[in-house]
């Protein structure tokens, strides 16, 4: 049955961010992507308005073609590559919030989540990629920045490059019933949102703190590159800017603007609190130099090393781990740019 353009536009307007129009056109990967990202943060959903006729034409051609799949390599698409990077990072952040407590997370869980995010974008439309090579690249890159949230970036980059290198057209397959497609999409949606919902609802305080810590780590890493740092801040404030475009200048009393700014400032304040605590653990004042940090760390490690405190081994172990965590935090981060804003 041929797909109608008018029906597609209606579904796009009514349930576009949930991917209803893609489900109608048989673009299940695209539908799942929109379900998990709410239409690409709304931007992808709006941008699709001009591409719906092309999507409908592709769906009708796919229904009319019963021969073998297309040959050759699809053209390189920078937009798809960028989307693979962004969705890979997004999947990695969600995995950090949901599964970071599991053993060997940074070796198994994180590269798997990032690789699946990249592959989801790679399978949108009539294209696909090689699953083994893409996931293999993600796993091989996982030791870079091991144990840090910033590890998401090289993993997503390597997986995206590999997915683009092995891109190809999808083979023709027999069409499935709607119930089978909905069942598969439902399982994928639950697998993504279930752990996140559990962490958010049953451990809200810890989840919020970890979100702030993760975002803060990203902002601190981008502080080494001022241009990228400003770009990242613009991305974080993008929802507020879109709201301005839709409703005009919100004014100082706008609740949405205040709440978004409040969360953005919370990320920085959380990092400030961790920094103050790290200075206290090392017995330093705020703004200590790198030399003072290194010297204090070496002295305290000698004092509290468990091998040197057999009579109070548990207390020494606790202090030793606190000293290591404080030293690692202070040496890996810079002062946030909240004052510059």
XYZ file of C-alpha atoms in Angstrom:
341
model
C 0.000 0.000 0.000
C 1.455 3.335 -1.090
C 2.325 5.825 1.602
C 0.564 9.186 1.521
C 2.353 12.495 1.906
C -0.583 14.128 3.691
C -0.776 11.328 6.272
C 2.962 11.626 6.815
C 2.712 15.346 7.489
C -0.177 14.801 9.917
C 1.773 12.165 11.841
C 4.837 14.408 11.778
C 2.835 17.261 13.326
C 0.993 15.108 15.897
C 3.688 12.674 17.002
C 6.828 13.714 15.167
C 9.156 13.845 18.197
C 8.062 10.293 19.026
C 8.810 9.083 15.477
C 5.239 8.179 14.424
C 5.758 9.320 10.840
C 8.912 7.209 10.538
C 7.059 4.204 11.924
C 4.373 4.763 9.293
C 7.010 4.898 6.533
C 8.769 1.742 7.735
C 11.853 3.612 8.936
C 12.095 1.787 12.258
C 15.666 2.810 13.091
C 14.767 6.448 12.557
C 11.623 6.013 14.657
C 13.629 4.516 17.538
C 16.196 7.307 17.285
C 13.455 9.921 17.561
C 11.816 8.045 20.470
C 15.075 8.036 22.444
C 16.073 11.630 21.648
C 12.615 13.258 21.341
C 13.113 14.085 17.724
C 16.777 14.932 18.004
C 16.095 17.489 20.709
C 13.355 18.991 18.547
C 15.842 20.297 15.992
C 15.879 17.135 13.894
C 12.090 17.010 13.940
C 11.790 20.600 12.635
C 14.522 20.089 10.044
C 12.647 17.058 8.644
C 9.746 19.199 7.445
C 11.442 19.755 4.095
C 12.579 16.126 3.725
C 9.254 14.367 4.235
C 8.431 14.190 0.487
C 11.774 12.475 -0.096
C 11.110 10.023 2.761
C 7.698 9.151 1.304
C 9.195 8.623 -2.158
C 11.871 6.325 -0.716
C 9.260 4.289 1.162
C 7.110 3.849 -1.936
C 10.111 2.869 -4.061
C 11.145 0.308 -1.452
C 7.664 -1.220 -1.566
C 7.709 -1.420 -5.345
C 11.193 -2.900 -5.665
C 11.407 -6.641 -5.138
C 14.853 -7.108 -6.633
C 18.132 -7.295 -4.814
C 19.442 -4.404 -2.790
C 21.385 -1.508 -4.276
C 25.058 -2.000 -4.952
C 27.916 0.361 -4.326
C 28.785 2.605 -1.404
C 26.466 5.396 -0.220
C 27.907 8.910 -0.514
C 29.651 10.327 2.529
C 27.275 12.463 4.572
C 28.868 14.898 7.070
C 25.512 15.400 8.800
C 25.171 11.676 9.452
C 28.739 11.532 10.760
C 28.088 14.436 13.139
C 24.835 12.815 14.277
C 26.683 9.555 14.962
C 29.153 11.427 17.162
C 26.430 13.271 19.090
C 24.185 10.241 19.630
C 27.190 8.123 20.625
C 28.085 10.700 23.283
C 24.445 10.847 24.376
C 24.226 7.066 24.780
C 27.509 7.118 26.691
C 26.225 9.758 29.125
C 23.051 7.781 29.744
C 25.141 4.665 30.379
C 27.321 6.601 32.830
C 24.244 7.588 34.808
C 22.638 4.146 34.703
C 25.463 1.573 34.814
C 28.651 3.253 36.053
C 28.590 1.250 39.295
C 28.941 -2.099 37.546
C 32.289 -3.846 37.390
C 34.475 -3.175 34.320
C 32.040 -0.504 33.152
C 34.648 1.572 31.294
C 35.910 -1.491 29.422
C 32.584 -3.185 28.606
C 29.519 -1.078 29.337
C 30.658 2.323 28.092
C 32.067 1.290 24.679
C 29.045 -0.955 24.087
C 26.619 1.903 24.801
C 28.510 4.418 22.664
C 28.916 1.928 19.817
C 25.201 1.113 19.813
C 24.361 4.806 19.667
C 26.633 5.269 16.664
C 25.183 2.198 14.950
C 21.625 3.405 15.510
C 22.343 6.518 13.451
C 24.296 4.471 10.899
C 21.207 2.317 10.209
C 18.822 5.236 9.620
C 17.152 5.228 6.213
C 18.420 2.911 3.492
C 21.948 2.644 4.900
C 23.651 0.434 7.455
C 27.174 -0.386 8.580
C 29.278 -3.228 9.902
C 28.342 -3.993 13.506
C 31.442 -5.991 14.425
C 33.959 -3.456 13.150
C 32.121 -0.501 14.668
C 31.804 -2.107 18.094
C 35.367 -3.398 17.815
C 36.647 0.145 17.269
C 34.680 1.314 20.309
C 36.134 -1.416 22.537
C 39.688 -0.870 21.292
C 39.448 2.857 22.072
C 37.961 2.395 25.554
C 41.334 2.353 27.435
C 41.935 5.990 26.374
C 41.050 8.226 29.356
C 40.078 5.062 31.224
C 37.910 5.744 34.246
C 36.947 9.266 33.188
C 33.720 10.511 31.553
C 35.775 12.196 28.827
C 36.531 8.684 27.506
C 33.215 8.948 25.676
C 34.696 11.354 23.118
C 37.466 9.177 21.595
C 35.192 6.117 21.696
C 32.432 7.924 19.805
C 34.906 9.390 17.315
C 36.532 6.024 16.553
C 33.193 4.229 16.240
C 31.785 6.969 13.966
C 34.801 6.883 11.660
C 34.609 3.091 11.453
C 30.852 3.154 10.789
C 31.377 5.627 7.952
C 34.218 3.579 6.525
C 32.055 0.439 6.364
C 28.807 2.127 5.286
C 26.669 0.303 2.747
C 23.111 0.045 1.533
C 20.695 -2.163 3.433
C 19.863 -5.509 1.832
C 16.258 -6.038 0.776
C 14.243 -8.058 3.282
C 10.682 -9.241 3.542
C 8.400 -6.743 5.240
C 7.368 -7.607 8.804
C 4.020 -7.171 10.468
C 3.372 -4.045 12.505
C 3.061 -6.035 15.723
C 6.544 -7.548 15.305
C 8.030 -4.141 14.572
C 6.333 -2.555 17.587
C 7.481 -5.420 19.812
C 11.094 -4.948 18.725
C 10.930 -1.175 19.151
C 9.325 -1.565 22.565
C 12.084 -3.853 23.802
C 14.767 -1.464 22.572
C 13.018 1.500 24.178
C 12.682 -0.275 27.533
C 16.305 -1.409 27.441
C 17.349 2.227 27.063
C 14.929 3.991 29.407
C 14.439 1.303 32.090
C 17.826 1.594 33.859
C 17.765 5.376 33.500
C 14.293 5.611 35.036
C 15.311 3.322 37.890
C 18.379 5.436 38.684
C 16.381 8.654 38.486
C 13.346 7.592 40.528
C 14.956 5.423 43.204
C 18.272 7.233 43.592
C 17.426 10.780 42.570
C 20.015 12.647 44.641
C 22.917 10.444 43.550
C 21.756 10.564 39.920
C 21.523 14.363 39.922
C 24.958 14.648 41.505
C 26.461 12.271 38.970
C 24.855 14.149 36.067
C 26.355 17.384 37.407
C 29.747 15.712 37.907
C 29.739 14.276 34.390
C 28.722 17.532 32.715
C 31.199 19.410 34.863
C 33.987 17.083 33.757
C 33.106 17.788 30.140
C 33.059 21.538 30.712
C 36.390 21.410 32.527
C 37.947 19.372 29.729
C 36.714 21.856 27.123
C 38.269 24.689 29.137
C 41.598 23.668 27.593
C 40.112 24.753 24.247
C 38.299 28.100 24.714
C 36.560 28.018 21.332
C 35.179 24.524 21.894
C 34.274 25.496 25.446
C 32.142 28.394 24.272
C 30.548 26.122 21.681
C 29.699 23.558 24.374
C 28.130 26.226 26.580
C 26.054 27.376 23.632
C 24.848 23.814 23.094
C 23.852 23.460 26.751
C 21.912 26.722 26.589
C 20.415 25.929 23.180
C 16.969 24.931 24.539
C 16.709 28.342 26.200
C 17.715 30.089 22.971
C 15.143 28.120 20.967
C 12.517 29.171 23.498
C 13.485 32.799 22.929
C 13.016 32.373 19.169
C 9.568 30.847 19.644
C 8.095 33.206 22.256
C 10.362 36.254 22.103
C 12.430 37.736 24.908
C 11.318 35.788 27.993
C 12.313 38.458 30.459
C 13.916 37.958 33.828
C 10.851 36.304 35.373
C 10.495 33.503 32.860
C 10.402 30.209 34.813
C 11.880 28.094 32.040
C 14.867 30.389 31.665
C 15.430 30.544 35.414
C 15.243 26.769 35.873
C 17.618 26.087 33.010
C 20.095 28.675 34.255
C 19.726 27.241 37.756
C 20.675 23.762 36.560
C 23.557 25.113 34.488
C 24.910 26.991 37.508
C 24.398 23.892 39.663
C 26.852 22.014 37.462
C 29.503 24.629 38.120
C 28.709 24.927 41.833
C 28.954 21.146 42.210
C 32.428 21.226 40.701
C 33.364 24.133 43.005
C 32.293 22.131 46.062
C 34.339 19.135 44.949
C 37.335 21.387 44.391
C 37.051 22.919 47.869
C 36.777 19.461 49.423
C 39.823 18.270 47.477
C 41.864 21.211 48.778
C 40.767 20.392 52.330
C 41.779 16.737 51.983
C 45.252 17.775 50.853
C 45.469 20.463 53.552
C 45.805 23.295 51.042
C 44.139 26.648 50.557
C 42.067 27.492 47.508
C 44.236 28.395 44.533
C 47.273 26.366 45.531
C 49.878 25.932 42.808
C 50.544 22.641 41.052
C 53.849 22.334 42.869
C 52.118 22.682 46.245
C 49.522 20.092 45.225
C 52.199 17.590 44.188
C 54.252 18.173 47.339
C 51.268 17.804 49.676
C 50.151 14.673 47.857
C 53.532 12.997 48.167
C 53.778 13.815 51.871
C 50.258 12.631 52.725
C 50.609 9.414 50.722
C 53.692 8.531 52.761
C 51.876 9.245 56.017
C 48.667 7.373 55.216
C 49.929 4.478 53.129
C 48.212 1.305 54.466
C 51.530 -0.554 54.637
C 52.819 2.054 57.084
C 49.738 1.924 59.304
C 49.162 -1.711 60.123
C 47.603 -0.798 63.498
C 44.871 1.295 61.819
C 44.762 -0.192 58.373
C 41.079 0.507 57.586
C 41.329 4.186 58.523
C 44.575 4.516 56.593
C 42.995 2.891 53.543
C 40.105 5.366 53.668
C 42.423 8.386 53.957
C 44.700 6.997 51.241
C 41.818 6.681 48.771
C 40.531 10.168 49.633
C 43.994 11.638 49.050
C 44.299 9.898 45.683
C 40.830 11.035 44.584
C 41.510 14.639 45.634
C 44.870 14.709 43.865
C 43.428 13.230 40.682
C 40.567 15.758 40.653
C 42.821 18.787 41.162
C 45.370 17.704 38.577
C 42.815 16.834 35.895
C 40.575 19.904 36.098
C 40.931 23.620 35.773
C 38.962 26.342 37.455
C 35.518 26.471 35.735
C 34.592 29.428 33.618
C 31.474 30.402 35.573
C 32.971 33.836 36.386
C 33.692 34.411 32.711
C 30.031 34.020 31.862
